[in-house]
Amino acid sequence: MKNIILIAPPAAGKGTQSNLLCEKYNLVHISVGDLLRIELQKDGEISQYLKQQMESGNLVKDEIIIEIIKNRLNNVDCKNGFILDGFPRTIRQAEMLDKMNIIINNVFYINVDKETAKNRIVGRISCPKCGSVYNTEIEESIPKVSNVCDRCGSLLQKREDDNELVFENRYNTYVNETQPIIDFYKNKNVLCEIKNLSKMETFNEIQKVLNGDLW
Ligand code: ADP
């Protein structure tokens, strides 16, 4: 059983690595962004608030996130191991997870520089149904059939917040709110940094660590 956290700037490939890891190690993928996108399709005040925050690249209130995560982690399917993609994103969220007494085996910090992340935004398209992520500008990430999800056959979409203007704010939010949690996990000796590698190189590095080669 492995419980894993992925930390990275926006569009660095957390979703892509999560899908590769889930298939290989039979883990559950918990993408907070995807859970929030399901919530915002419902009618009501909260969905209005979520839409506003997410489309502008600001974080959603810790209280809402913590509630969603607690419910999700209580689900029986998490017992065999999970990947947290997009959580924690603030020190407060990391502290809250700590209090839940769930063992976190590995935290991977996928460190991609700002320009690379920004360029990936331009061609990124994702599956609204299964959350798979593709990129029309990167050879190894193009879907087999144009605009159709390889995994579930749904029509791919461009996310509202995947544009250069919102990216700037998402990136700044990441630097201010999320980067501090890197030290939090460094101090717990569970952090591994992977810097500026391609999709498959990143996956190989993660596998080496999970298979015990590096420890
Ligand atoms: P990416 O990692 O590509 O930026 P996500 O799909 O993970 O995108 O998140 C999209 C948006 O959802 C974020 O910009 C933010 O508004 C909100 N969000 C996701 N996870 C969290 C979180 N842990 N705390 C607060 N807001 C979050």
Short mmCIF file of C-alpha atoms and ligand atoms in Angstrom, two decimals:
data_model
loop_
_atom_site.label_atom_id
_atom_site.label_comp_id
_atom_site.label_asym_id
_atom_site.label_seq_id
_atom_site.Cartn_x
_atom_site.Cartn_y
_atom_site.Cartn_z
CA MET A 1 0.00 0.00 0.00
CA LYS A 2 1.31 3.44 -0.91
CA ASN A 3 -0.16 6.84 -0.08
CA ILE A 4 1.38 9.49 -2.30
CA ILE A 5 1.17 13.28 -2.60
CA LEU A 6 2.11 15.15 -5.79
CA ILE A 7 3.13 18.80 -5.48
CA ALA A 8 3.81 20.89 -8.58
CA PRO A 9 3.08 24.22 -10.22
CA PRO A 10 -0.07 24.41 -12.38
CA ALA A 11 0.17 22.40 -15.62
CA ALA A 12 3.36 20.61 -14.55
CA GLY A 13 1.84 17.18 -15.11
CA LYS A 14 0.35 16.03 -11.81
CA GLY A 15 -2.72 14.61 -13.52
CA THR A 16 -0.67 12.81 -16.17
CA GLN A 17 1.67 11.23 -13.61
CA SER A 18 -1.32 10.30 -11.45
CA ASN A 19 -2.90 8.37 -14.31
CA LEU A 20 0.34 6.53 -15.11
CA LEU A 21 0.86 5.66 -11.43
CA CYS A 22 -2.71 4.50 -10.88
CA GLU A 23 -2.47 2.07 -13.76
CA LYS A 24 0.89 0.68 -12.68
CA TYR A 25 0.34 0.47 -8.91
CA ASN A 26 -3.44 0.16 -8.72
CA LEU A 27 -3.91 3.30 -6.66
CA VAL A 28 -6.90 5.62 -6.39
CA HIS A 29 -6.45 9.05 -8.01
CA ILE A 30 -7.87 11.86 -5.90
CA SER A 31 -7.78 15.07 -7.94
CA VAL A 32 -9.18 17.93 -5.90
CA GLY A 33 -9.56 20.02 -9.08
CA ASP A 34 -11.73 17.28 -10.64
CA LEU A 35 -13.81 16.94 -7.44
CA LEU A 36 -14.37 20.71 -7.41
CA ARG A 37 -15.32 20.73 -11.10
CA ILE A 38 -18.05 18.16 -10.29
CA GLU A 39 -19.27 20.38 -7.39
CA LEU A 40 -19.45 23.49 -9.55
CA GLN A 41 -21.83 21.84 -11.99
CA LYS A 42 -24.44 21.69 -9.22
CA ASP A 43 -26.75 24.68 -8.72
CA GLY A 44 -26.38 26.96 -5.71
CA GLU A 45 -24.30 29.52 -3.90
CA ILE A 46 -21.29 27.30 -3.37
CA SER A 47 -21.00 26.44 -7.04
CA GLN A 48 -21.08 30.17 -7.91
CA TYR A 49 -18.26 30.75 -5.43
CA LEU A 50 -16.23 27.81 -6.76
CA LYS A 51 -16.64 28.99 -10.35
CA GLN A 52 -15.46 32.47 -9.44
CA GLN A 53 -12.38 31.24 -7.54
CA MET A 54 -11.33 28.61 -10.04
CA GLU A 55 -11.83 30.68 -13.17
CA SER A 56 -9.70 33.45 -11.70
CA GLY A 57 -6.95 31.12 -10.45
CA ASN A 58 -7.49 31.77 -6.74
CA LEU A 59 -7.65 29.04 -4.13
CA VAL A 60 -10.92 27.77 -2.72
CA LYS A 61 -11.38 28.23 1.06
CA ASP A 62 -9.60 25.64 3.20
CA GLU A 63 -12.84 24.72 5.01
CA ILE A 64 -14.53 23.61 1.78
CA ILE A 65 -11.47 21.68 0.58
CA ILE A 66 -10.97 19.96 3.92
CA GLU A 67 -14.60 18.81 4.00
CA ILE A 68 -14.32 17.37 0.46
CA ILE A 69 -11.03 15.60 1.23
CA LYS A 70 -12.22 14.14 4.52
CA ASN A 71 -15.24 12.61 2.79
CA ARG A 72 -13.14 11.27 -0.05
CA LEU A 73 -10.42 9.74 2.13
CA ASN A 74 -13.05 7.99 4.25
CA ASN A 75 -14.13 6.03 1.20
CA VAL A 76 -13.20 2.36 1.42
CA ASP A 77 -11.44 2.41 -1.98
CA CYS A 78 -8.60 4.48 -0.42
CA LYS A 79 -7.53 1.58 1.79
CA ASN A 80 -5.22 0.14 -0.87
CA GLY A 81 -3.38 3.40 -1.46
CA PHE A 82 -4.08 6.74 -3.11
CA ILE A 83 -2.51 9.64 -4.94
CA LEU A 84 -3.41 13.12 -3.75
CA ASP A 85 -3.26 15.48 -6.73
CA GLY A 86 -3.90 19.11 -5.77
CA PHE A 87 -4.01 18.58 -2.00
CA PRO A 88 -2.57 19.90 0.24
CA ARG A 89 -2.10 23.30 -1.37
CA THR A 90 -1.65 25.39 1.79
CA ILE A 91 0.20 24.88 5.07
CA ARG A 92 -3.16 24.76 6.85
CA GLN A 93 -4.32 21.92 4.59
CA ALA A 94 -1.03 20.04 5.19
CA GLU A 95 -1.43 20.41 8.95
CA MET A 96 -5.00 19.20 8.76
CA LEU A 97 -3.95 16.10 6.81
CA ASP A 98 -1.28 15.47 9.43
CA LYS A 99 -3.96 15.48 12.13
CA MET A 100 -5.95 12.82 10.27
CA ASN A 101 -3.21 10.30 11.14
CA ILE A 102 -3.00 8.90 7.65
CA ILE A 103 0.46 7.64 6.70
CA ILE A 104 1.95 9.46 3.73
CA ASN A 105 4.71 7.32 2.20
CA ASN A 106 6.04 9.61 -0.51
CA VAL A 107 5.68 13.22 -1.58
CA PHE A 108 6.91 13.98 -5.10
CA TYR A 109 7.69 17.58 -5.93
CA ILE A 110 7.56 17.87 -9.71
CA ASN A 111 9.54 21.03 -10.22
CA VAL A 112 8.91 22.48 -13.67
CA ASP A 113 10.04 26.02 -14.47
CA LYS A 114 7.45 28.70 -15.09
CA GLU A 115 8.01 29.05 -18.86
CA THR A 116 7.65 25.30 -19.44
CA ALA A 117 4.47 25.18 -17.38
CA LYS A 118 3.07 28.20 -19.23
CA ASN A 119 3.80 26.63 -22.62
CA ARG A 120 2.00 23.46 -21.57
CA ILE A 121 -1.16 25.44 -20.83
CA VAL A 122 -1.52 26.44 -24.48
CA GLY A 123 -2.05 22.92 -25.84
CA ARG A 124 -3.63 21.29 -22.80
CA ILE A 125 -7.00 19.57 -23.23
CA SER A 126 -8.63 17.30 -20.70
CA CYS A 127 -11.36 14.73 -20.37
CA PRO A 128 -14.35 16.03 -18.37
CA LYS A 129 -15.38 12.43 -17.60
CA CYS A 130 -12.25 10.57 -16.41
CA GLY A 131 -9.87 13.51 -15.88
CA SER A 132 -7.19 12.30 -18.34
CA VAL A 133 -4.97 15.10 -19.60
CA TYR A 134 -3.55 15.50 -23.13
CA ASN A 135 -1.45 18.07 -24.93
CA THR A 136 -1.72 18.83 -28.63
CA GLU A 137 1.71 20.54 -28.60
CA ILE A 138 3.67 17.67 -27.02
CA GLU A 139 4.31 14.61 -29.20
CA GLU A 140 4.05 12.00 -26.41
CA SER A 141 0.80 13.49 -25.04
CA ILE A 142 -1.35 13.84 -28.19
CA PRO A 143 -4.58 11.77 -28.06
CA LYS A 144 -4.68 8.85 -30.55
CA VAL A 145 -7.86 10.22 -32.14
CA SER A 146 -8.07 14.01 -32.36
CA ASN A 147 -10.13 15.48 -29.47
CA VAL A 148 -11.21 12.06 -28.12
CA CYS A 149 -10.09 10.56 -24.78
CA ASP A 150 -7.89 7.44 -25.25
CA ARG A 151 -9.14 6.03 -21.95
CA CYS A 152 -12.91 6.50 -22.02
CA GLY A 153 -13.80 7.82 -25.48
CA SER A 154 -15.34 11.12 -24.26
CA LEU A 155 -14.93 14.38 -26.11
CA LEU A 156 -11.94 16.37 -24.79
CA GLN A 157 -12.34 19.97 -23.60
CA LYS A 158 -10.21 23.02 -22.90
CA ARG A 159 -10.55 24.13 -19.26
CA GLU A 160 -11.80 27.69 -18.62
CA ASP A 161 -8.73 28.44 -16.46
CA ASP A 162 -6.22 27.10 -19.02
CA ASN A 163 -5.28 30.43 -20.55
CA GLU A 164 -2.19 32.60 -20.16
CA LEU A 165 -3.84 35.35 -18.12
CA VAL A 166 -5.31 33.06 -15.48
CA PHE A 167 -2.11 31.02 -15.54
CA GLU A 168 -0.18 34.03 -14.14
CA ASN A 169 -2.46 34.19 -11.13
CA ARG A 170 -2.48 30.41 -10.63
CA TYR A 171 1.32 30.44 -10.72
CA ASN A 172 1.59 33.30 -8.21
CA THR A 173 -0.89 31.58 -5.94
CA TYR A 174 1.25 28.46 -6.16
CA VAL A 175 4.43 30.35 -5.22
CA ASN A 176 2.81 32.12 -2.29
CA GLU A 177 0.54 29.43 -0.88
CA THR A 178 1.78 26.03 -2.01
CA GLN A 179 5.58 26.26 -2.18
CA PRO A 180 5.88 26.59 1.63
CA ILE A 181 4.56 23.03 2.01
CA ILE A 182 7.70 21.73 0.26
CA ASP A 183 9.72 22.48 3.41
CA PHE A 184 6.94 21.02 5.53
CA TYR A 185 7.41 17.62 3.83
CA LYS A 186 11.21 17.98 3.52
CA ASN A 187 11.29 18.14 7.32
CA LYS A 188 9.34 14.89 7.47
CA ASN A 189 11.89 13.15 5.19
CA VAL A 190 9.31 12.02 2.66
CA LEU A 191 10.00 14.52 -0.13
CA CYS A 192 11.63 13.72 -3.46
CA GLU A 193 12.23 16.49 -6.01
CA ILE A 194 12.12 15.81 -9.75
CA LYS A 195 13.29 18.73 -11.82
CA ASN A 196 12.40 19.67 -15.42
CA LEU A 197 12.07 16.18 -16.91
CA SER A 198 9.76 14.96 -19.67
CA LYS A 199 6.60 12.94 -18.94
CA MET A 200 8.20 9.48 -19.19
CA GLU A 201 11.48 10.55 -17.52
CA THR A 202 9.47 11.90 -14.59
CA PHE A 203 7.46 8.67 -14.39
CA ASN A 204 10.68 6.61 -14.41
CA GLU A 205 12.16 8.64 -11.56
CA ILE A 206 9.01 8.23 -9.50
CA GLN A 207 9.01 4.48 -10.13
CA LYS A 208 12.65 4.19 -9.04
CA VAL A 209 11.77 5.76 -5.71
CA LEU A 210 8.61 3.68 -5.26
CA ASN A 211 10.48 0.49 -6.10
CA GLY A 212 13.05 1.36 -3.46
CA ASP A 213 16.06 1.92 -5.76
CA LEU A 214 16.92 5.28 -4.29
CA TRP A 215 16.38 4.75 -0.60
P1 ADP B 1 -3.84 22.80 -11.73
O1 ADP B 1 -3.06 21.98 -10.73
O2 ADP B 1 -3.62 22.38 -13.12
O3 ADP B 1 -3.65 24.28 -11.52
P2 ADP B 1 -6.37 21.85 -10.52
O4 ADP B 1 -7.35 21.16 -11.39
O5 ADP B 1 -5.64 21.02 -9.52
O6 ADP B 1 -5.40 22.62 -11.50
O7 ADP B 1 -7.10 23.03 -9.70
C1 ADP B 1 -7.93 23.96 -10.34
C2 ADP B 1 -8.39 25.02 -9.36
O8 ADP B 1 -9.15 24.39 -8.29
C3 ADP B 1 -7.31 25.79 -8.62
O9 ADP B 1 -6.83 26.88 -9.38
C4 ADP B 1 -8.07 26.25 -7.35
O10 ADP B 1 -8.93 27.31 -7.64
C5 ADP B 1 -8.93 25.04 -7.03
N1 ADP B 1 -8.25 24.08 -6.12
C6 ADP B 1 -7.79 22.83 -6.45
N2 ADP B 1 -7.23 22.24 -5.38
C7 ADP B 1 -7.32 23.12 -4.35
C8 ADP B 1 -6.91 23.11 -2.97
N3 ADP B 1 -6.29 22.05 -2.42
N4 ADP B 1 -7.15 24.21 -2.20
C9 ADP B 1 -7.78 25.27 -2.72
N5 ADP B 1 -8.19 25.36 -3.99
C10 ADP B 1 -7.98 24.30 -4.82
#
